[in-house]
Amino acid sequence: MHDTHDPAVSGQIELSVHDLGQLWQSLDPLPFRERDLDQAVEEYLVASAADIAKSTAIEIIVRLPKAEAARTEAGHVGDAIHNYFVYRAGVIDRELRELFRTGRLSLVVGLAVLAACIVAAQIAVSLVGGQLGRFLEEGLIILGWVANWHPIQIFLYGWQPLTRRRHIYRRLAGAHVQLTPT
């Protein structure tokens, strides 16, 4: 596989293969239209698509020998690539739902810990007093906020890489695939 031009400008991603089998994972037992792309092929397509402007349509050009292009399976390459990236976008949808579910649960736990720490801090100040009471108060307040770090990280930053990847998968699912015999 190699790239012969800049996909960021043209919207075209070129793959050169010697046989169709190079596109797919070799141990995948599924029918041709449902097979998983080879990991290196997927990474190449995703990296190339990420560099293409969002307003530019993506076209995947698969260059292969004439004998390979004449095979029956060659007529299904476009559908197989489409199906694969629709599936991968669906996986990301499920991961996002799970991430937000985890975030909500973590937020409930974190807020409960924060509330308990605030109450415990007030009790520590009134019972112990002095520098030790102040030390315990500050430590408990910090502990309460640290308990909220995970949900804050999820809701502020954790979802962004997944949505970017899902967008790329959706763009690749909608890409026009052209086989070009060499």
JSON list of C-alpha atoms in Angstrom, two decimals:
[
{"chain": "A", "resi": 1, "resn": "MET", "atom": "CA", "xyz": [0.00, 0.00, 0.00]},
{"chain": "A", "resi": 2, "resn": "HIS", "atom": "CA", "xyz": [1.18, 3.49, -0.69]},
{"chain": "A", "resi": 3, "resn": "ASP", "atom": "CA", "xyz": [-0.12, 6.98, -1.23]},
{"chain": "A", "resi": 4, "resn": "THR", "atom": "CA", "xyz": [0.77, 8.64, -4.55]},
{"chain": "A", "resi": 5, "resn": "HIS", "atom": "CA", "xyz": [-0.56, 12.15, -3.83]},
{"chain": "A", "resi": 6, "resn": "ASP", "atom": "CA", "xyz": [-1.79, 14.41, -1.04]},
{"chain": "A", "resi": 7, "resn": "PRO", "atom": "CA", "xyz": [-5.28, 13.31, 0.06]},
{"chain": "A", "resi": 8, "resn": "ALA", "atom": "CA", "xyz": [-5.76, 16.49, 2.11]},
{"chain": "A", "resi": 9, "resn": "VAL", "atom": "CA", "xyz": [-6.10, 18.48, -1.11]},
{"chain": "A", "resi": 10, "resn": "SER", "atom": "CA", "xyz": [-7.84, 16.03, -3.46]},
{"chain": "A", "resi": 11, "resn": "GLY", "atom": "CA", "xyz": [-10.00, 14.10, -1.01]},
{"chain": "A", "resi": 12, "resn": "GLN", "atom": "CA", "xyz": [-8.67, 10.94, -2.65]},
{"chain": "A", "resi": 13, "resn": "ILE", "atom": "CA", "xyz": [-7.07, 8.19, -0.64]},
{"chain": "A", "resi": 14, "resn": "GLU", "atom": "CA", "xyz": [-5.18, 5.70, -2.77]},
{"chain": "A", "resi": 15, "resn": "LEU", "atom": "CA", "xyz": [-4.39, 2.12, -1.83]},
{"chain": "A", "resi": 16, "resn": "SER", "atom": "CA", "xyz": [-2.28, -0.15, -3.98]},
{"chain": "A", "resi": 17, "resn": "VAL", "atom": "CA", "xyz": [-2.64, -3.87, -3.33]},
{"chain": "A", "resi": 18, "resn": "HIS", "atom": "CA", "xyz": [-1.42, -7.01, -5.08]},
{"chain": "A", "resi": 19, "resn": "ASP", "atom": "CA", "xyz": [-4.51, -9.01, -4.13]},
{"chain": "A", "resi": 20, "resn": "LEU", "atom": "CA", "xyz": [-7.84, -8.32, -2.44]},
{"chain": "A", "resi": 21, "resn": "GLY", "atom": "CA", "xyz": [-6.83, -10.35, 0.59]},
{"chain": "A", "resi": 22, "resn": "GLN", "atom": "CA", "xyz": [-4.45, -7.58, 1.65]},
{"chain": "A", "resi": 23, "resn": "LEU", "atom": "CA", "xyz": [-7.46, -5.40, 2.51]},
{"chain": "A", "resi": 24, "resn": "TRP", "atom": "CA", "xyz": [-8.98, -7.79, 5.05]},
{"chain": "A", "resi": 25, "resn": "GLN", "atom": "CA", "xyz": [-7.97, -9.48, 8.26]},
{"chain": "A", "resi": 26, "resn": "SER", "atom": "CA", "xyz": [-6.80, -12.93, 7.23]},
{"chain": "A", "resi": 27, "resn": "LEU", "atom": "CA", "xyz": [-8.40, -14.80, 10.15]},
{"chain": "A", "resi": 28, "resn": "ASP", "atom": "CA", "xyz": [-11.85, -13.23, 9.81]},
{"chain": "A", "resi": 29, "resn": "PRO", "atom": "CA", "xyz": [-14.35, -16.02, 8.94]},
{"chain": "A", "resi": 30, "resn": "LEU", "atom": "CA", "xyz": [-17.23, -13.70, 8.01]},
{"chain": "A", "resi": 31, "resn": "PRO", "atom": "CA", "xyz": [-18.58, -13.37, 4.45]},
{"chain": "A", "resi": 32, "resn": "PHE", "atom": "CA", "xyz": [-16.69, -10.93, 2.25]},
{"chain": "A", "resi": 33, "resn": "ARG", "atom": "CA", "xyz": [-19.09, -7.96, 2.67]},
{"chain": "A", "resi": 34, "resn": "GLU", "atom": "CA", "xyz": [-18.91, -8.25, 6.46]},
{"chain": "A", "resi": 35, "resn": "ARG", "atom": "CA", "xyz": [-15.20, -8.81, 6.95]},
{"chain": "A", "resi": 36, "resn": "ASP", "atom": "CA", "xyz": [-12.98, -6.59, 9.06]},
{"chain": "A", "resi": 37, "resn": "LEU", "atom": "CA", "xyz": [-10.42, -4.43, 7.33]},
{"chain": "A", "resi": 38, "resn": "ASP", "atom": "CA", "xyz": [-6.79, -5.22, 7.97]},
{"chain": "A", "resi": 39, "resn": "GLN", "atom": "CA", "xyz": [-5.59, -3.08, 10.89]},
{"chain": "A", "resi": 40, "resn": "ALA", "atom": "CA", "xyz": [-2.89, -1.36, 8.81]},
{"chain": "A", "resi": 41, "resn": "VAL", "atom": "CA", "xyz": [-5.44, -0.55, 6.08]},
{"chain": "A", "resi": 42, "resn": "GLU", "atom": "CA", "xyz": [-7.88, 0.87, 8.62]},
{"chain": "A", "resi": 43, "resn": "GLU", "atom": "CA", "xyz": [-5.17, 2.99, 10.28]},
{"chain": "A", "resi": 44, "resn": "TYR", "atom": "CA", "xyz": [-4.03, 4.31, 6.90]},
{"chain": "A", "resi": 45, "resn": "LEU", "atom": "CA", "xyz": [-7.58, 5.20, 5.81]},
{"chain": "A", "resi": 46, "resn": "VAL", "atom": "CA", "xyz": [-8.42, 6.84, 9.14]},
{"chain": "A", "resi": 47, "resn": "ALA", "atom": "CA", "xyz": [-5.18, 8.85, 9.26]},
{"chain": "A", "resi": 48, "resn": "SER", "atom": "CA", "xyz": [-5.62, 9.96, 5.66]},
{"chain": "A", "resi": 49, "resn": "ALA", "atom": "CA", "xyz": [-9.29, 10.88, 6.18]},
{"chain": "A", "resi": 50, "resn": "ALA", "atom": "CA", "xyz": [-8.40, 12.91, 9.27]},
{"chain": "A", "resi": 51, "resn": "ASP", "atom": "CA", "xyz": [-6.25, 15.15, 7.08]},
{"chain": "A", "resi": 52, "resn": "ILE", "atom": "CA", "xyz": [-9.02, 15.81, 4.55]},
{"chain": "A", "resi": 53, "resn": "ALA", "atom": "CA", "xyz": [-11.10, 18.93, 5.07]},
{"chain": "A", "resi": 54, "resn": "LYS", "atom": "CA", "xyz": [-14.57, 18.21, 6.42]},
{"chain": "A", "resi": 55, "resn": "SER", "atom": "CA", "xyz": [-16.12, 19.95, 3.43]},
{"chain": "A", "resi": 56, "resn": "THR", "atom": "CA", "xyz": [-14.26, 17.72, 0.94]},
{"chain": "A", "resi": 57, "resn": "ALA", "atom": "CA", "xyz": [-15.82, 14.44, -0.15]},
{"chain": "A", "resi": 58, "resn": "ILE", "atom": "CA", "xyz": [-13.66, 11.37, 0.38]},
{"chain": "A", "resi": 59, "resn": "GLU", "atom": "CA", "xyz": [-12.92, 8.96, -2.44]},
{"chain": "A", "resi": 60, "resn": "ILE", "atom": "CA", "xyz": [-11.02, 5.73, -1.84]},
{"chain": "A", "resi": 61, "resn": "ILE", "atom": "CA", "xyz": [-9.17, 4.48, -4.90]},
{"chain": "A", "resi": 62, "resn": "VAL", "atom": "CA", "xyz": [-8.01, 0.88, -4.72]},
{"chain": "A", "resi": 63, "resn": "ARG", "atom": "CA", "xyz": [-5.38, 0.06, -7.33]},
{"chain": "A", "resi": 64, "resn": "LEU", "atom": "CA", "xyz": [-4.97, -3.65, -7.97]},
{"chain": "A", "resi": 65, "resn": "PRO", "atom": "CA", "xyz": [-3.93, -6.02, -10.76]},
{"chain": "A", "resi": 66, "resn": "LYS", "atom": "CA", "xyz": [-6.47, -6.64, -13.54]},
{"chain": "A", "resi": 67, "resn": "ALA", "atom": "CA", "xyz": [-6.91, -10.28, -12.51]},
{"chain": "A", "resi": 68, "resn": "GLU", "atom": "CA", "xyz": [-7.86, -9.24, -8.98]},
{"chain": "A", "resi": 69, "resn": "ALA", "atom": "CA", "xyz": [-10.22, -6.53, -10.26]},
{"chain": "A", "resi": 70, "resn": "ALA", "atom": "CA", "xyz": [-12.00, -9.18, -12.35]},
{"chain": "A", "resi": 71, "resn": "ARG", "atom": "CA", "xyz": [-12.78, -11.38, -9.33]},
{"chain": "A", "resi": 72, "resn": "THR", "atom": "CA", "xyz": [-16.39, -11.51, -8.13]},
{"chain": "A", "resi": 73, "resn": "GLU", "atom": "CA", "xyz": [-15.36, -10.25, -4.69]},
{"chain": "A", "resi": 74, "resn": "ALA", "atom": "CA", "xyz": [-13.94, -7.07, -6.23]},
{"chain": "A", "resi": 75, "resn": "GLY", "atom": "CA", "xyz": [-17.46, -5.88, -6.97]},
{"chain": "A", "resi": 76, "resn": "HIS", "atom": "CA", "xyz": [-18.22, -5.95, -3.25]},
{"chain": "A", "resi": 77, "resn": "VAL", "atom": "CA", "xyz": [-15.20, -4.00, -1.99]},
{"chain": "A", "resi": 78, "resn": "GLY", "atom": "CA", "xyz": [-17.14, -0.73, -1.77]},
{"chain": "A", "resi": 79, "resn": "ASP", "atom": "CA", "xyz": [-19.98, -2.33, 0.18]},
{"chain": "A", "resi": 80, "resn": "ALA", "atom": "CA", "xyz": [-17.52, -4.12, 2.47]},
{"chain": "A", "resi": 81, "resn": "ILE", "atom": "CA", "xyz": [-15.66, -0.88, 3.26]},
{"chain": "A", "resi": 82, "resn": "HIS", "atom": "CA", "xyz": [-18.97, 0.93, 3.80]},
{"chain": "A", "resi": 83, "resn": "ASN", "atom": "CA", "xyz": [-20.26, -1.83, 6.11]},
{"chain": "A", "resi": 84, "resn": "TYR", "atom": "CA", "xyz": [-17.02, -1.94, 8.07]},
{"chain": "A", "resi": 85, "resn": "PHE", "atom": "CA", "xyz": [-16.99, 1.80, 8.84]},
{"chain": "A", "resi": 86, "resn": "VAL", "atom": "CA", "xyz": [-20.73, 1.87, 9.63]},
{"chain": "A", "resi": 87, "resn": "TYR", "atom": "CA", "xyz": [-20.03, -0.91, 12.12]},
{"chain": "A", "resi": 88, "resn": "ARG", "atom": "CA", "xyz": [-17.03, 0.93, 13.61]},
{"chain": "A", "resi": 89, "resn": "ALA", "atom": "CA", "xyz": [-19.09, 4.15, 13.99]},
{"chain": "A", "resi": 90, "resn": "GLY", "atom": "CA", "xyz": [-21.73, 2.07, 15.81]},
{"chain": "A", "resi": 91, "resn": "VAL", "atom": "CA", "xyz": [-19.06, 0.71, 18.15]},
{"chain": "A", "resi": 92, "resn": "ILE", "atom": "CA", "xyz": [-18.03, 4.28, 18.97]},
{"chain": "A", "resi": 93, "resn": "ASP", "atom": "CA", "xyz": [-21.70, 5.17, 19.61]},
{"chain": "A", "resi": 94, "resn": "ARG", "atom": "CA", "xyz": [-21.88, 2.36, 22.16]},
{"chain": "A", "resi": 95, "resn": "GLU", "atom": "CA", "xyz": [-18.56, 3.43, 23.73]},
{"chain": "A", "resi": 96, "resn": "LEU", "atom": "CA", "xyz": [-19.86, 7.00, 24.06]},
{"chain": "A", "resi": 97, "resn": "ARG", "atom": "CA", "xyz": [-23.07, 5.84, 25.72]},
{"chain": "A", "resi": 98, "resn": "GLU", "atom": "CA", "xyz": [-21.04, 3.71, 28.15]},
{"chain": "A", "resi": 99, "resn": "LEU", "atom": "CA", "xyz": [-18.62, 6.59, 28.82]},
{"chain": "A", "resi": 100, "resn": "PHE", "atom": "CA", "xyz": [-21.46, 8.98, 29.67]},
{"chain": "A", "resi": 101, "resn": "ARG", "atom": "CA", "xyz": [-23.17, 6.31, 31.81]},
{"chain": "A", "resi": 102, "resn": "THR", "atom": "CA", "xyz": [-19.89, 5.86, 33.70]},
{"chain": "A", "resi": 103, "resn": "GLY", "atom": "CA", "xyz": [-19.57, 9.65, 33.96]},
{"chain": "A", "resi": 104, "resn": "ARG", "atom": "CA", "xyz": [-23.04, 10.03, 35.45]},
{"chain": "A", "resi": 105, "resn": "LEU", "atom": "CA", "xyz": [-22.43, 7.24, 37.97]},
{"chain": "A", "resi": 106, "resn": "SER", "atom": "CA", "xyz": [-19.01, 8.69, 38.85]},
{"chain": "A", "resi": 107, "resn": "LEU", "atom": "CA", "xyz": [-20.56, 12.13, 39.28]},
{"chain": "A", "resi": 108, "resn": "VAL", "atom": "CA", "xyz": [-23.16, 10.81, 41.73]},
{"chain": "A", "resi": 109, "resn": "VAL", "atom": "CA", "xyz": [-20.44, 9.02, 43.72]},
{"chain": "A", "resi": 110, "resn": "GLY", "atom": "CA", "xyz": [-18.11, 12.03, 43.54]},
{"chain": "A", "resi": 111, "resn": "LEU", "atom": "CA", "xyz": [-20.77, 14.47, 44.75]},
{"chain": "A", "resi": 112, "resn": "ALA", "atom": "CA", "xyz": [-21.72, 12.11, 47.58]},
{"chain": "A", "resi": 113, "resn": "VAL", "atom": "CA", "xyz": [-18.05, 11.89, 48.62]},
{"chain": "A", "resi": 114, "resn": "LEU", "atom": "CA", "xyz": [-17.72, 15.69, 48.40]},
{"chain": "A", "resi": 115, "resn": "ALA", "atom": "CA", "xyz": [-20.81, 16.20, 50.58]},
{"chain": "A", "resi": 116, "resn": "ALA", "atom": "CA", "xyz": [-19.54, 13.67, 53.12]},
{"chain": "A", "resi": 117, "resn": "CYS", "atom": "CA", "xyz": [-16.11, 15.34, 53.15]},
{"chain": "A", "resi": 118, "resn": "ILE", "atom": "CA", "xyz": [-17.63, 18.78, 53.72]},
{"chain": "A", "resi": 119, "resn": "VAL", "atom": "CA", "xyz": [-19.66, 17.48, 56.65]},
{"chain": "A", "resi": 120, "resn": "ALA", "atom": "CA", "xyz": [-16.65, 15.57, 58.04]},
{"chain": "A", "resi": 121, "resn": "ALA", "atom": "CA", "xyz": [-14.49, 18.70, 57.64]},
{"chain": "A", "resi": 122, "resn": "GLN", "atom": "CA", "xyz": [-16.95, 20.78, 59.68]},
{"chain": "A", "resi": 123, "resn": "ILE", "atom": "CA", "xyz": [-17.05, 18.09, 62.37]},
{"chain": "A", "resi": 124, "resn": "ALA", "atom": "CA", "xyz": [-13.23, 17.90, 62.42]},
{"chain": "A", "resi": 125, "resn": "VAL", "atom": "CA", "xyz": [-12.94, 21.69, 62.90]},
{"chain": "A", "resi": 126, "resn": "SER", "atom": "CA", "xyz": [-15.48, 21.74, 65.72]},
{"chain": "A", "resi": 127, "resn": "LEU", "atom": "CA", "xyz": [-14.17, 18.63, 67.54]},
{"chain": "A", "resi": 128, "resn": "VAL", "atom": "CA", "xyz": [-10.42, 18.93, 67.07]},
{"chain": "A", "resi": 129, "resn": "GLY", "atom": "CA", "xyz": [-9.94, 22.67, 66.51]},
{"chain": "A", "resi": 130, "resn": "GLY", "atom": "CA", "xyz": [-6.61, 24.42, 66.13]},
{"chain": "A", "resi": 131, "resn": "GLN", "atom": "CA", "xyz": [-4.07, 23.65, 63.45]},
{"chain": "A", "resi": 132, "resn": "LEU", "atom": "CA", "xyz": [-4.90, 19.94, 63.37]},
{"chain": "A", "resi": 133, "resn": "GLY", "atom": "CA", "xyz": [-8.59, 20.69, 62.80]},
{"chain": "A", "resi": 134, "resn": "ARG", "atom": "CA", "xyz": [-7.68, 23.13, 60.02]},
{"chain": "A", "resi": 135, "resn": "PHE", "atom": "CA", "xyz": [-5.35, 20.49, 58.50]},
{"chain": "A", "resi": 136, "resn": "LEU", "atom": "CA", "xyz": [-8.12, 17.86, 58.58]},
{"chain": "A", "resi": 137, "resn": "GLU", "atom": "CA", "xyz": [-10.64, 20.33, 57.12]},
{"chain": "A", "resi": 138, "resn": "GLU", "atom": "CA", "xyz": [-8.42, 21.24, 54.17]},
{"chain": "A", "resi": 139, "resn": "GLY", "atom": "CA", "xyz": [-7.47, 17.61, 53.54]},
{"chain": "A", "resi": 140, "resn": "LEU", "atom": "CA", "xyz": [-11.08, 16.46, 53.52]},
{"chain": "A", "resi": 141, "resn": "ILE", "atom": "CA", "xyz": [-12.16, 19.27, 51.18]},
{"chain": "A", "resi": 142, "resn": "ILE", "atom": "CA", "xyz": [-9.34, 18.38, 48.77]},
{"chain": "A", "resi": 143, "resn": "LEU", "atom": "CA", "xyz": [-10.31, 14.71, 48.96]},
{"chain": "A", "resi": 144, "resn": "GLY", "atom": "CA", "xyz": [-13.91, 15.62, 48.11]},
{"chain": "A", "resi": 145, "resn": "TRP", "atom": "CA", "xyz": [-12.88, 17.55, 45.01]},
{"chain": "A", "resi": 146, "resn": "VAL", "atom": "CA", "xyz": [-10.41, 14.87, 43.93]},
{"chain": "A", "resi": 147, "resn": "ALA", "atom": "CA", "xyz": [-13.28, 12.36, 44.05]},
{"chain": "A", "resi": 148, "resn": "ASN", "atom": "CA", "xyz": [-14.91, 14.44, 41.29]},
{"chain": "A", "resi": 149, "resn": "TRP", "atom": "CA", "xyz": [-11.89, 14.47, 38.99]},
{"chain": "A", "resi": 150, "resn": "HIS", "atom": "CA", "xyz": [-12.96, 11.43, 36.97]},
{"chain": "A", "resi": 151, "resn": "PRO", "atom": "CA", "xyz": [-16.47, 12.65, 36.07]},
{"chain": "A", "resi": 152, "resn": "ILE", "atom": "CA", "xyz": [-15.12, 16.13, 35.33]},
{"chain": "A", "resi": 153, "resn": "GLN", "atom": "CA", "xyz": [-12.50, 14.62, 33.02]},
{"chain": "A", "resi": 154, "resn": "ILE", "atom": "CA", "xyz": [-15.17, 12.56, 31.24]},
{"chain": "A", "resi": 155, "resn": "PHE", "atom": "CA", "xyz": [-17.62, 15.42, 30.71]},
{"chain": "A", "resi": 156, "resn": "LEU", "atom": "CA", "xyz": [-15.02, 18.02, 29.73]},
{"chain": "A", "resi": 157, "resn": "TYR", "atom": "CA", "xyz": [-12.49, 16.04, 27.70]},
{"chain": "A", "resi": 158, "resn": "GLY", "atom": "CA", "xyz": [-13.04, 12.27, 27.55]},
{"chain": "A", "resi": 159, "resn": "TRP", "atom": "CA", "xyz": [-15.77, 12.26, 24.90]},
{"chain": "A", "resi": 160, "resn": "GLN", "atom": "CA", "xyz": [-14.05, 14.50, 22.35]},
{"chain": "A", "resi": 161, "resn": "PRO", "atom": "CA", "xyz": [-11.57, 11.98, 20.85]},
{"chain": "A", "resi": 162, "resn": "LEU", "atom": "CA", "xyz": [-14.38, 9.44, 20.46]},
{"chain": "A", "resi": 163, "resn": "THR", "atom": "CA", "xyz": [-16.66, 11.86, 18.62]},
{"chain": "A", "resi": 164, "resn": "ARG", "atom": "CA", "xyz": [-13.82, 12.88, 16.30]},
{"chain": "A", "resi": 165, "resn": "ARG", "atom": "CA", "xyz": [-13.12, 9.22, 15.50]},
{"chain": "A", "resi": 166, "resn": "ARG", "atom": "CA", "xyz": [-16.82, 8.50, 14.98]},
{"chain": "A", "resi": 167, "resn": "HIS", "atom": "CA", "xyz": [-17.04, 11.43, 12.54]},
{"chain": "A", "resi": 168, "resn": "ILE", "atom": "CA", "xyz": [-14.09, 10.08, 10.55]},
{"chain": "A", "resi": 169, "resn": "TYR", "atom": "CA", "xyz": [-15.66, 6.59, 10.47]},
{"chain": "A", "resi": 170, "resn": "ARG", "atom": "CA", "xyz": [-18.93, 8.06, 9.23]},
{"chain": "A", "resi": 171, "resn": "ARG", "atom": "CA", "xyz": [-17.12, 10.00, 6.52]},
{"chain": "A", "resi": 172, "resn": "LEU", "atom": "CA", "xyz": [-15.27, 6.86, 5.44]},
{"chain": "A", "resi": 173, "resn": "ALA", "atom": "CA", "xyz": [-18.54, 4.89, 5.45]},
{"chain": "A", "resi": 174, "resn": "GLY", "atom": "CA", "xyz": [-19.92, 7.41, 2.97]},
{"chain": "A", "resi": 175, "resn": "ALA", "atom": "CA", "xyz": [-16.79, 7.51, 0.81]},
{"chain": "A", "resi": 176, "resn": "HIS", "atom": "CA", "xyz": [-17.00, 6.55, -2.83]},
{"chain": "A", "resi": 177, "resn": "VAL", "atom": "CA", "xyz": [-14.81, 3.49, -3.46]},
{"chain": "A", "resi": 178, "resn": "GLN", "atom": "CA", "xyz": [-13.33, 3.02, -6.91]},
{"chain": "A", "resi": 179, "resn": "LEU", "atom": "CA", "xyz": [-11.34, 0.02, -8.08]},
{"chain": "A", "resi": 180, "resn": "THR", "atom": "CA", "xyz": [-8.68, 0.83, -10.63]},
{"chain": "A", "resi": 181, "resn": "PRO", "atom": "CA", "xyz": [-7.00, -2.08, -12.44]},
{"chain": "A", "resi": 182, "resn": "THR", "atom": "CA", "xyz": [-3.27, -1.60, -13.01]}
]
